Amino acid sequence: MLGIDGRAEKVYRAMLANPGWGVGEIGEHLVLTENEVRTALDKLFELALLSPSMEAPGAMRPVRPDVGLSALLARRQADLARQQHEIAASHAAIAEMVAECAVLRPETTQPDYELLTGMDAIQSRLEQLALRATFECLSFMPGGGQSPASLAASRPLDEASLLRGVSLRTVYQESVRNDQATVAYAQWLVQAGGEVGTVPVLPPRMVIVDQEVALLPADPQNSRAGAVQITGRGMIASLLTLFEQVWTAAAPLGAEPEPDEEGLTPQHRELLLLLAQGMTDEVTAKRLSVSTRTARRMVADLMDRLGARSRFEAGLRAAKRGWL
């Protein structure tokens, strides 16, 4: 994941153990040709795991792994955060397009989608899909804490599915940790055999059953506006890819998000990305599913850590430190 292939890793380890070795000695030790060693050295230099020696002009020295590898990991984490943000934006655009298509033919069934109007119709369809599920149900649950009514409606469906051996994987936003009722439900779900992960920002609500049927909100900004059921194989394949990408980046329920070497959690990284785009406190709070007051406190904490007196100065300092 860090971009280091097996040969480059072996050369890096050899240089760490024997800093004075040259190309010939490394090649003899690892049974590699000179060209193979030099290719590996070029890769290591590209990844900033080698730097020019100040003692021997023209020679290279290995960068300590706690410095070089940690920097690589931080860049990888930042890339994942950016990808996650882009995925969420793409999903919102897809959902909007699907909703526009559905509005053109209200209350009609088409080969690939069906518009459901009203909360009762949506809940009824969820019940049908839960009973029909045979092996898998995947879902995004954005918005932080879930309503008591939603949790109460979900429990018998989830319980019945788990008893039939259906695999349940659910992704919540990290802010759900602040809602005791939703955390308790998620803990019950895990104990019953389901899997739960959390991420800082989620695409709109989504349920995919048996890799064949998906439910999306007709209007991502208003869940009560209705839902769209999708069965088209191409669209389902794209949504499955989206889910797996988000699931890969999710932290297991109960695991505190681990800060990187800069002391930043994934939520801090996402906050920095939102601020860099000029988002207001209100929009930032909505995307992170926290209160505006909490969002402002998080921004103030970051500015304090950066020693900045304004957001502009904070952006400059964050960029200089490599946080953006």
GROMACS .gro file of C-alpha atoms in nm, residues 169-174 176-177 183 186-187 190 194-200 246-258 266:
model
   33
  169ARG     CA    1  -2.215  -0.480   0.700
  170THR     CA    2  -2.307  -0.127   0.809
  171VAL     CA    3  -2.107   0.197   0.795
  172TYR     CA    4  -2.192   0.488   1.026
  173GLN     CA    5  -2.029   0.827   1.059
  174GLU     CA    6  -1.776   0.872   1.340
  176VAL     CA    7  -2.239   0.835   1.589
  177ARG     CA    8  -2.010   0.768   1.886
  183VAL     CA    9  -2.392   0.302   1.972
  186ALA     CA   10  -2.448  -0.101   1.676
  187GLN     CA   11  -2.289  -0.296   1.961
  190VAL     CA   12  -2.188  -0.672   1.622
  194GLY     CA   13  -2.298  -0.823   1.203
  195GLU     CA   14  -2.007  -0.595   1.115
  196VAL     CA   15  -2.001  -0.220   1.178
  197GLY     CA   16  -1.745   0.043   1.073
  198THR     CA   17  -1.723   0.421   1.100
  199VAL     CA   18  -1.580   0.695   0.875
  200PRO     CA   19  -1.571   1.076   0.916
  246VAL     CA   20  -1.566   0.321   0.194
  247TRP     CA   21  -1.565  -0.004   0.394
  248THR     CA   22  -1.190  -0.043   0.340
  249ALA     CA   23  -1.131   0.301   0.492
  250ALA     CA   24  -1.370   0.244   0.786
  251ALA     CA   25  -1.255   0.188   1.144
  252PRO     CA   26  -1.420  -0.100   1.334
  253LEU     CA   27  -1.685   0.000   1.587
  254GLY     CA   28  -1.529   0.051   1.929
  255ALA     CA   29  -1.182   0.124   1.793
  256GLU     CA   30  -1.081   0.481   1.862
  257PRO     CA   31  -0.960   0.649   1.539
  258GLU     CA   32  -0.582   0.633   1.556
  266PRO     CA   33  -0.920   1.088   0.999
   0.00000   0.00000   0.00000
